[in-house]
XYZ file of C-alpha atoms in Angstrom:
660
model
C 107.086 79.661 68.955
C 104.199 77.157 69.023
C 101.980 79.703 70.777
C 102.785 82.297 68.131
C 101.927 79.899 65.334
C 98.657 78.975 67.056
C 97.766 82.646 67.381
C 98.641 83.229 63.712
C 96.208 80.515 62.598
C 93.322 82.352 64.255
C 93.943 85.474 62.164
C 91.348 85.961 59.445
C 92.639 86.048 55.838
C 92.015 89.788 55.533
C 93.624 90.716 58.889
C 97.169 91.845 59.609
C 98.832 89.076 61.606
C 102.229 88.484 63.154
C 103.546 86.799 60.026
C 102.476 89.795 57.940
C 104.357 92.115 60.285
C 107.417 89.879 60.288
C 107.604 89.725 56.485
C 106.915 93.463 56.145
C 109.678 94.228 58.646
C 112.062 92.121 56.555
C 111.016 93.723 53.286
C 109.709 90.451 51.810
C 105.913 90.705 52.024
C 105.562 90.944 48.255
C 101.756 90.855 48.228
C 101.256 93.232 51.140
C 98.830 95.247 49.014
C 96.312 92.454 49.561
C 96.341 93.279 53.289
C 97.102 97.018 53.501
C 94.760 99.716 52.289
C 90.984 99.236 52.096
C 89.364 95.855 51.384
C 85.696 94.861 51.214
C 85.105 92.013 53.680
C 82.300 90.379 55.623
C 82.737 89.915 59.387
C 80.200 87.806 61.258
C 77.741 88.252 58.433
C 78.176 92.043 58.342
C 79.538 93.670 55.173
C 82.039 96.487 55.493
C 85.619 97.532 54.815
C 88.832 96.521 56.579
C 91.350 99.373 56.657
C 95.082 99.060 57.389
C 97.808 101.721 57.355
C 101.467 101.882 58.402
C 102.085 104.868 60.713
C 104.598 103.873 63.426
C 105.288 107.434 64.650
C 101.595 108.307 65.116
C 100.058 108.875 68.543
C 96.721 107.677 67.138
C 95.003 107.111 63.781
C 91.360 107.180 62.729
C 89.797 106.442 59.377
C 87.468 109.150 58.116
C 85.231 109.221 55.082
C 81.804 109.450 53.558
C 80.713 106.436 55.620
C 81.109 108.353 58.922
C 80.630 111.938 57.690
C 84.378 112.538 58.114
C 84.072 112.295 61.913
C 87.575 112.171 63.437
C 86.400 110.180 66.438
C 83.960 107.755 64.851
C 86.392 105.034 63.746
C 89.569 105.010 65.784
C 92.022 102.394 64.564
C 93.831 99.718 66.574
C 97.624 99.759 66.688
C 99.604 96.556 66.069
C 103.192 96.476 67.239
C 106.048 96.036 66.588
C 105.477 97.532 63.113
C 103.052 100.279 64.058
C 100.323 99.190 61.650
C 96.827 100.500 62.424
C 93.684 98.548 61.451
C 89.921 98.992 61.630
C 86.863 97.176 60.310
C 84.118 99.662 59.489
C 80.683 98.035 59.120
C 78.563 99.537 56.374
C 81.402 101.226 54.505
C 80.813 100.671 50.788
C 82.596 100.554 47.480
C 82.917 103.955 45.864
C 83.031 105.962 49.087
C 85.869 108.418 49.724
C 88.174 108.130 52.727
C 91.415 109.304 54.335
C 93.440 108.512 57.422
C 93.478 111.170 60.153
C 96.827 110.871 61.874
C 97.501 112.426 65.267
C 101.204 113.211 65.441
C 103.406 113.051 68.516
C 103.049 116.799 69.017
C 99.264 116.580 68.924
C 98.695 117.913 65.410
C 96.184 116.133 63.175
C 96.904 115.568 59.503
C 94.748 113.918 56.855
C 96.500 111.540 54.491
C 95.430 109.615 51.430
C 95.933 105.854 51.636
C 99.405 104.852 50.321
C 97.966 101.457 49.299
C 94.723 102.773 47.792
C 93.746 101.248 44.441
C 91.574 104.183 43.346
C 91.571 107.910 44.049
C 89.237 110.857 43.848
C 89.542 112.782 40.575
C 91.847 115.742 41.005
C 91.726 118.433 42.326
C 90.239 116.203 45.047
C 92.807 113.990 46.736
C 90.947 111.483 48.900
C 91.205 107.746 48.362
C 88.201 105.797 47.083
C 87.100 102.353 48.259
C 87.187 99.868 45.414
C 87.373 96.128 44.835
C 89.957 94.840 42.363
C 89.990 91.240 43.572
C 87.920 89.883 40.659
C 89.004 91.656 37.503
C 87.883 90.137 34.211
C 90.788 88.813 32.145
C 90.757 87.098 28.758
C 94.443 87.423 27.844
C 95.562 83.942 28.921
C 97.071 83.257 25.499
C 99.261 86.367 25.757
C 100.280 85.640 29.345
C 101.263 82.093 28.441
C 103.378 83.277 25.510
C 104.964 85.935 27.715
C 106.466 83.282 29.990
C 108.753 82.183 27.140
C 109.366 85.614 25.631
C 112.961 86.915 25.632
C 113.608 90.592 24.991
C 117.158 89.847 23.848
C 116.104 87.825 20.803
C 112.659 89.248 19.959
C 111.661 92.503 18.261
C 110.743 95.336 20.589
C 109.624 98.653 19.124
C 107.969 100.887 21.708
C 105.478 103.704 21.141
C 105.778 106.057 24.118
C 102.410 107.678 24.845
C 100.963 110.259 27.192
C 97.312 109.232 27.331
C 95.851 112.639 28.073
C 97.450 114.329 25.077
C 97.673 111.603 22.440
C 94.130 112.206 21.249
C 91.129 113.986 22.781
C 87.429 114.362 22.187
C 86.914 117.751 20.506
C 84.490 120.378 21.773
C 83.902 119.046 25.273
C 83.767 121.336 28.300
C 86.122 119.075 30.277
C 89.590 118.101 29.063
C 88.082 115.694 26.576
C 90.238 112.820 27.792
C 89.715 109.398 26.270
C 88.752 106.829 28.884
C 90.935 103.757 29.310
C 88.390 101.784 27.279
C 88.176 104.321 24.449
C 91.932 104.721 24.367
C 92.418 100.934 24.239
C 90.477 100.646 20.991
C 91.974 103.686 19.260
C 95.585 103.063 20.264
C 95.358 99.376 19.346
C 94.144 100.164 15.848
C 96.881 102.744 15.361
C 99.750 100.750 16.853
C 98.904 97.585 14.921
C 98.740 99.535 11.684
C 102.048 101.276 12.358
C 103.835 98.096 13.427
C 104.898 98.793 17.022
C 105.202 95.811 19.365
C 104.695 97.677 22.661
C 103.039 100.756 24.103
C 104.737 102.584 26.970
C 102.363 104.696 29.058
C 103.498 107.811 30.887
C 101.808 108.944 34.090
C 99.516 106.072 35.070
C 100.168 105.781 38.822
C 97.948 108.371 40.533
C 99.447 111.864 40.740
C 98.053 115.273 41.722
C 99.584 117.701 39.205
C 99.050 117.387 35.455
C 102.224 119.325 34.708
C 104.364 116.622 36.351
C 103.298 114.228 33.533
C 102.833 111.553 36.184
C 106.404 111.615 37.492
C 105.455 112.919 40.957
C 103.341 110.082 42.270
C 101.065 109.907 45.311
C 99.321 106.605 44.512
C 101.767 103.777 43.835
C 98.974 101.201 43.783
C 96.314 103.119 41.865
C 95.825 103.797 38.134
C 94.967 107.469 37.794
C 91.259 108.283 37.920
C 91.692 110.827 35.101
C 90.786 108.153 32.574
C 88.430 105.879 34.478
C 88.243 103.123 37.058
C 90.703 100.313 37.870
C 88.347 97.975 35.999
C 88.605 100.241 32.950
C 92.387 100.174 33.247
C 92.359 96.357 33.361
C 90.125 96.336 30.273
C 92.726 98.409 28.413
C 95.587 96.042 29.284
C 93.459 93.039 28.373
C 92.404 94.573 25.045
C 95.966 95.396 24.034
C 97.142 91.905 24.959
C 94.400 90.249 22.926
C 95.754 92.212 19.967
C 99.337 91.068 20.643
C 100.545 94.425 21.934
C 102.698 94.589 25.063
C 102.231 97.251 27.732
C 105.007 99.002 29.664
C 104.364 101.523 32.432
C 106.596 104.341 33.608
C 107.313 103.722 37.298
C 108.921 106.218 39.686
C 110.688 104.794 42.762
C 113.168 107.684 42.832
C 111.171 110.418 44.535
C 107.717 111.673 45.481
C 106.064 115.093 45.926
C 105.553 117.042 49.146
C 101.774 117.381 48.710
C 100.119 117.452 52.141
C 97.902 114.429 51.438
C 100.776 112.291 50.117
C 103.690 110.297 51.499
C 105.837 113.192 52.759
C 106.152 113.194 56.586
C 103.349 110.678 56.490
C 102.864 110.147 60.230
C 104.194 113.531 61.297
C 107.802 112.515 60.756
C 109.877 111.253 57.820
C 108.667 107.722 57.167
C 108.941 106.888 53.481
C 111.817 109.355 52.982
C 115.294 109.684 54.489
C 115.127 111.770 57.663
C 118.279 113.761 56.841
C 117.323 116.266 54.101
C 120.819 115.880 52.614
C 119.748 112.370 51.635
C 115.987 112.806 51.681
C 115.355 115.735 49.327
C 116.019 116.726 45.717
C 116.786 120.485 45.779
C 116.174 120.922 42.050
C 112.940 118.947 41.904
C 111.452 119.978 45.245
C 110.653 116.345 46.035
C 111.415 113.735 48.683
C 113.747 110.749 48.177
C 112.663 107.303 49.335
C 114.636 105.785 52.226
C 115.988 102.629 50.579
C 117.645 101.597 53.830
C 114.264 100.734 55.404
C 113.040 97.230 54.549
C 109.460 98.486 54.824
C 110.070 101.148 52.157
C 111.756 98.616 49.895
C 108.740 96.365 50.477
C 106.322 99.187 49.607
C 108.106 99.836 46.292
C 108.767 96.224 45.293
C 105.166 95.409 46.146
C 104.074 98.232 43.851
C 106.155 96.870 40.971
C 104.718 93.394 41.463
C 101.212 94.841 41.774
C 101.338 96.317 38.276
C 102.992 93.292 36.675
C 101.162 90.499 38.466
C 97.778 91.943 39.363
C 97.293 94.138 36.275
C 99.253 91.944 33.825
C 101.573 94.790 32.770
C 104.526 93.452 30.761
C 107.260 95.669 32.126
C 108.245 98.819 33.958
C 110.425 101.656 32.725
C 112.115 102.771 35.936
C 112.462 106.547 35.936
C 115.480 108.569 37.083
C 117.695 105.635 38.047
C 120.815 107.813 38.091
C 119.274 110.093 40.714
C 118.916 107.062 42.967
C 122.407 105.688 42.421
C 124.331 108.890 43.171
C 124.043 110.635 46.533
C 125.220 113.904 44.986
C 122.874 113.813 41.975
C 121.711 117.385 41.310
C 123.303 118.621 44.526
C 125.997 121.103 45.399
C 128.723 120.688 48.016
C 127.150 120.633 51.464
C 123.812 119.374 50.135
C 124.755 115.702 50.352
C 126.656 113.296 52.582
C 128.979 110.527 51.367
C 128.425 106.845 52.063
C 130.323 104.953 54.773
C 133.257 104.458 52.397
C 133.431 108.147 51.538
C 131.969 107.729 48.041
C 128.969 109.223 46.276
C 127.229 105.912 45.545
C 123.955 105.202 47.326
C 124.720 101.722 48.619
C 121.150 101.125 49.793
C 119.714 102.017 46.373
C 122.130 99.584 44.713
C 120.918 96.759 46.943
C 117.318 97.840 46.370
C 117.691 97.489 42.600
C 119.227 94.030 42.923
C 116.408 92.981 45.243
C 113.725 94.561 43.048
C 114.875 93.068 39.764
C 115.631 89.635 41.208
C 112.123 89.349 42.621
C 110.176 90.911 39.746
C 111.970 89.083 36.944
C 112.375 85.888 38.943
C 108.635 85.659 39.554
C 107.550 86.912 36.119
C 109.474 85.353 33.261
C 109.110 87.343 30.066
C 108.464 90.647 31.784
C 111.037 93.439 31.494
C 112.591 95.986 33.822
C 114.012 98.957 31.926
C 116.414 101.482 33.430
C 116.371 105.133 32.458
C 119.983 105.550 33.531
C 121.821 108.521 32.054
C 125.411 107.887 33.187
C 128.096 105.293 32.542
C 127.257 103.279 35.662
C 128.629 99.782 34.956
C 126.529 96.614 34.787
C 123.074 98.130 34.823
C 121.742 95.132 32.894
C 122.557 91.506 33.542
C 122.542 89.021 36.402
C 122.456 90.540 39.932
C 124.470 87.550 41.155
C 127.284 88.786 38.928
C 127.196 92.229 40.555
C 124.774 93.756 38.041
C 121.808 95.899 39.034
C 119.699 93.274 37.299
C 117.737 95.299 34.734
C 116.610 93.706 31.474
C 117.357 96.750 29.319
C 118.853 100.216 29.621
C 117.970 103.394 27.758
C 120.936 104.300 25.551
C 121.192 107.953 26.514
C 124.717 108.259 25.121
C 123.555 107.230 21.664
C 120.560 109.556 21.901
C 122.713 112.564 22.794
C 125.319 111.989 20.071
C 122.692 111.141 17.473
C 120.534 114.232 18.061
C 123.536 116.552 18.242
C 124.827 115.177 14.937
C 121.453 115.531 13.265
C 121.182 119.187 14.317
C 124.344 120.046 12.389
C 124.367 121.627 8.962
C 125.366 118.786 6.586
C 128.430 120.800 5.607
C 129.804 120.397 9.140
C 128.774 116.795 9.788
C 132.138 115.580 8.538
C 133.674 117.202 11.624
C 131.402 115.184 13.934
C 131.411 111.859 12.089
C 132.469 109.976 15.227
C 129.178 110.892 16.901
C 127.452 108.331 14.715
C 130.043 105.589 15.088
C 131.100 105.893 18.724
C 128.012 104.083 20.040
C 129.229 100.845 18.471
C 132.310 101.018 20.694
C 130.129 100.261 23.726
C 127.004 98.783 22.080
C 127.455 95.413 23.792
C 128.471 96.609 27.247
C 124.758 96.685 28.174
C 121.487 95.512 26.650
C 120.149 98.739 25.166
C 117.037 100.484 23.937
C 117.588 103.348 21.482
C 115.284 106.139 22.616
C 113.862 109.332 21.183
C 111.569 110.016 24.112
C 109.348 112.840 25.335
C 112.361 114.387 27.097
C 113.851 115.267 23.698
C 110.856 117.273 22.455
C 110.045 119.574 25.400
C 111.528 122.554 27.237
C 112.609 124.401 24.074
C 114.449 121.379 22.646
C 112.185 121.499 19.544
C 110.303 118.653 17.914
C 112.348 116.058 16.051
C 111.492 117.722 12.737
C 112.588 121.148 13.895
C 115.880 119.805 15.216
C 116.754 119.076 11.596
C 118.815 121.641 9.633
C 117.714 123.309 6.417
C 114.337 124.535 5.288
C 111.211 123.004 3.845
C 111.546 119.464 2.541
C 115.183 119.230 3.575
C 114.037 118.888 7.186
C 111.835 115.945 6.264
C 114.596 114.291 4.242
C 116.999 114.670 7.159
C 114.450 113.101 9.463
C 113.943 110.145 7.137
C 117.628 109.246 7.044
C 117.845 109.737 10.830
C 115.014 107.294 11.503
C 116.490 104.762 9.073
C 119.863 104.849 10.826
C 118.086 104.322 14.162
C 116.132 101.364 12.746
C 119.308 99.684 11.516
C 121.438 100.331 14.601
C 121.583 97.498 17.185
C 119.215 97.942 20.109
C 115.498 97.909 20.774
C 113.586 101.021 19.673
C 111.457 103.696 21.347
C 109.824 106.684 19.662
C 107.632 109.233 21.405
C 104.169 109.876 20.017
C 103.867 112.487 17.277
C 107.398 112.098 16.024
C 106.272 109.341 13.671
C 104.465 111.939 11.542
C 106.871 114.842 12.157
C 104.969 116.868 14.734
C 105.949 120.508 14.258
C 105.370 121.881 17.726
C 106.987 120.748 20.939
C 104.860 118.372 22.951
C 102.527 119.766 25.630
C 100.385 117.745 28.021
C 97.678 120.409 27.673
C 96.596 119.556 24.112
C 96.327 116.614 21.765
C 98.856 115.908 19.033
C 98.575 117.889 15.802
C 96.886 115.103 13.840
C 95.694 117.622 11.244
C 99.249 117.663 9.875
C 98.613 114.308 8.220
C 96.516 116.129 5.623
C 99.831 117.481 4.292
C 101.904 115.166 2.084
C 105.328 115.618 3.742
C 103.916 114.542 7.112
C 102.075 111.616 5.542
C 105.282 110.572 3.799
C 107.170 110.545 7.104
C 104.442 108.456 8.710
C 104.617 106.018 5.779
C 108.388 105.854 6.169
C 108.244 105.138 9.911
C 105.484 102.586 9.357
C 107.559 100.700 6.802
C 110.679 100.890 8.967
C 108.712 99.389 11.859
C 107.335 96.582 9.724
C 110.800 95.966 8.276
C 112.125 95.736 11.825
C 109.457 93.224 12.886
C 109.719 91.141 9.720
C 113.502 90.915 9.466
C 115.199 88.769 12.108
C 118.511 90.395 11.243
C 117.323 93.551 12.982
C 116.689 92.001 16.383
C 117.881 88.395 16.823
C 121.508 89.260 17.569
C 120.972 92.704 19.110
C 123.162 91.856 22.084
C 125.907 90.025 20.173
C 128.718 91.531 18.061
C 128.165 88.837 15.424
C 124.922 90.569 14.448
C 126.583 93.752 13.139
C 129.357 94.626 10.699
C 130.526 98.026 9.569
C 131.108 98.184 5.827
C 132.333 101.773 5.855
C 132.269 103.885 8.990
C 135.085 106.155 7.795
C 133.497 107.877 4.782
C 133.919 111.132 6.664
C 133.890 113.706 3.880
C 130.816 112.296 2.178
C 129.043 111.584 5.502
C 127.815 108.212 4.275
C 127.504 105.196 6.567
C 127.124 101.594 5.427
C 126.738 98.520 7.586
C 125.297 95.003 7.644
C 122.911 93.362 10.108
C 122.927 89.561 10.359
C 120.349 87.085 11.636
C 121.378 83.880 13.400
C 121.140 81.789 10.257
C 122.496 84.695 8.158
C 120.142 83.773 5.303
C 118.376 87.133 5.174
C 121.019 89.682 6.000
C 120.530 93.401 5.455
C 122.839 96.043 3.989
C 122.085 99.650 5.033
C 123.427 102.671 3.136
C 122.643 106.094 4.637
C 123.647 109.416 3.074
C 123.609 112.311 5.554
C 124.241 115.099 3.038
C 122.075 116.526 0.231
C 124.738 115.608 -2.340
C 123.604 112.980 -4.832
C 126.035 110.130 -5.587
C 124.926 108.774 -9.011
C 127.425 105.911 -8.996
C 128.071 105.204 -5.319
C 130.135 102.055 -4.906
C 129.753 100.090 -1.706
C 131.752 97.098 -0.534
C 129.818 93.951 0.328
C 130.742 90.734 2.156
C 129.565 88.326 -0.561
C 129.540 88.021 -4.292
C 125.804 87.416 -4.573
C 122.575 89.192 -5.491
C 121.391 92.157 -3.429
C 117.669 92.870 -3.493
C 116.506 96.429 -2.767
C 113.749 96.217 -0.132
C 113.593 99.823 1.114
C 114.395 103.021 -0.775
C 113.793 106.516 0.560
C 113.227 107.712 -3.017
C 110.073 105.644 -3.413
C 106.925 107.657 -4.234
C 105.330 106.454 -0.992
C 107.878 108.584 0.865
C 107.789 111.593 -1.438
C 110.404 110.393 -3.942
C 110.183 109.944 -7.714
C 111.374 106.427 -8.462
C 110.018 102.972 -7.767
C 112.981 100.636 -7.570
C 111.703 98.339 -4.800
C 112.433 94.731 -5.675
C 115.216 95.534 -8.105
C 118.293 93.324 -7.868
C 121.977 94.236 -8.095
C 124.723 91.646 -8.408
C 128.020 92.253 -6.691
C 131.181 91.932 -8.736
C 134.702 90.926 -7.785
C 135.980 94.460 -7.164
C 137.568 95.515 -3.921
C 135.900 98.381 -2.050
C 135.603 99.391 1.602
C 137.985 96.556 2.521
C 135.646 93.965 0.989
C 136.470 91.699 -1.965
C 133.121 92.391 -3.623
C 131.149 95.543 -4.336
C 128.448 97.094 -6.476
C 127.517 100.587 -7.618
C 124.179 102.162 -6.867
C 122.672 105.638 -7.522
C 122.396 107.098 -4.016
C 120.212 110.181 -3.659
C 120.968 113.155 -1.480
C 119.788 112.235 2.047
C 119.137 108.851 0.456
C 118.628 105.559 2.250
C 118.828 102.157 0.601
C 118.363 98.806 2.333
C 119.291 95.599 0.503
C 118.549 92.016 1.470
C 121.047 89.241 0.700
C 122.104 85.758 1.733
C 124.807 86.352 4.315
C 126.011 82.785 4.630
C 129.747 82.499 4.121
C 130.739 80.076 1.380
C 133.219 77.477 2.538
C 136.202 76.486 0.408
C 135.699 73.165 -1.375
C 137.611 70.341 0.250
C 139.721 67.933 -1.779
C 139.046 64.271 -1.113
C 141.567 61.447 -1.059
C 145.283 62.124 -0.860
C 146.503 65.639 -0.166
C 147.832 67.513 -3.167
C 151.543 67.697 -3.610
C 153.154 71.051 -3.297
C 154.410 72.540 -6.508
C 158.146 72.940 -6.718
């Protein structure tokens, strides 16, 4: 043991040593990206690049690139057992040069692979890796990072703007795609998001990927921001800029599967390496992709290291983990005969379960205030919570059940909504079983599902009025919020990654009114503690009337911890006006109108904001107090009131005698 330790001390900081191999083999080398891949170093006064790649099944490996004119024999790499890691220092190799690994397989074939740990890639359609140095990025977001350590998603507001960078906004009239660079995007998106009132931006498709049409969900570079929008330094600038403007950044992250592209991870060293060897476990028939082998510690290490890389090295505030359900179930998207059960005969992927617990324990344990979000579409129990209590350990879960019921209800003609009333109330039956985000994501506005506006029934302005009441109900419902880009101004067309959003629509009043409405809902959400402080506790929500089936009106209260500024929501999901709508309330106090869908700013006629109604002692909706209010068709009214419960006055001295 002493000899081994002595040998380890002689290893240079950039080299792969025995300890590196030991930790990698145990799946716990969490900063392996600092050793694997391509790193600029100086050896004996000579500048060059140190390359390292994991290829245990290879007969031999060489590194090829612009520095050796892609000569297969110029830079043969040295193998290090027991892990089968190959290394090579190449004098004279420089930053910016392209490279690949030429792997000789056991049957003598030679295949060229991009570097799995590369930090930068050639712009597609090229697929080589590019030497870069990300060891000294410029950061000026220390204030944000310090605040993040104490941030708690359970008790803070979190409204997420989901964005696909390449199609949010483009430069017009350019011969190329007209993409904004990371730096240009940073400035434009910051201005927009701050004005609208979002707290976070979630970016689709940032890890390097070859095919635009995959939207970034078929990844080949788990340690590289895509070169479509600039360099890694540009990407860091974007994160830094958003942080300095108090905007959090979440990335979509895809540990579920990867594409079969020849230069990527599939059959990396001539045999299955990153994927399960048995195609019944290692392939998605519907997606045409490979499934990571979560049983291998090295694969777990590769993925956990990637998660930490984005959060720790690039200061990202959280990851939205894609397709979690496909990882948890061995039979996900498969027919009989296309999958094999686990050792207990079930369809649960036991290795994936342990991977999630490992992943979330490490990421959240090392990075307080960051978030791990599960896109999990089933009723799998304990997705969020403490892994030591048999949870998967995620911070938050997408509420796909709410999303499905909500959108299906909203599609209905108002005449028939009374028959589906439960779709809007059922979510509160399980609202506290997990810590949820309410989502209206990109998945709901593609593949002939229609935009949010065109999901709405009716014609003309009725669609806009339906959308307003829908967004208000979402804003008031417990749970963090996510809205996909374009839906905040009622995009007409379905989303496509091939074009920018239809910003020209904002020249039309109905679209401007919707944007105003969403903007004010977002600011209401951020400003009112009642809408986020008790998101995960039943004490933060109270139905007033969830059974007004035939009128399709819902009323409920949201409470803050101190209950001083509580909010009453009234939402009418039919076009029928209720001139004297009486609503029960929990206190006999004043109710101040703070949001009204009939305000001129949203296309209405009246300006009643700030008006006050006093509740009277009249039973309604099971409450002792109530008041009447003119509720418009598709109308929304939000009232603020003091929700503290008055205590009964105590009598002092001797107790009163009972009357005979």
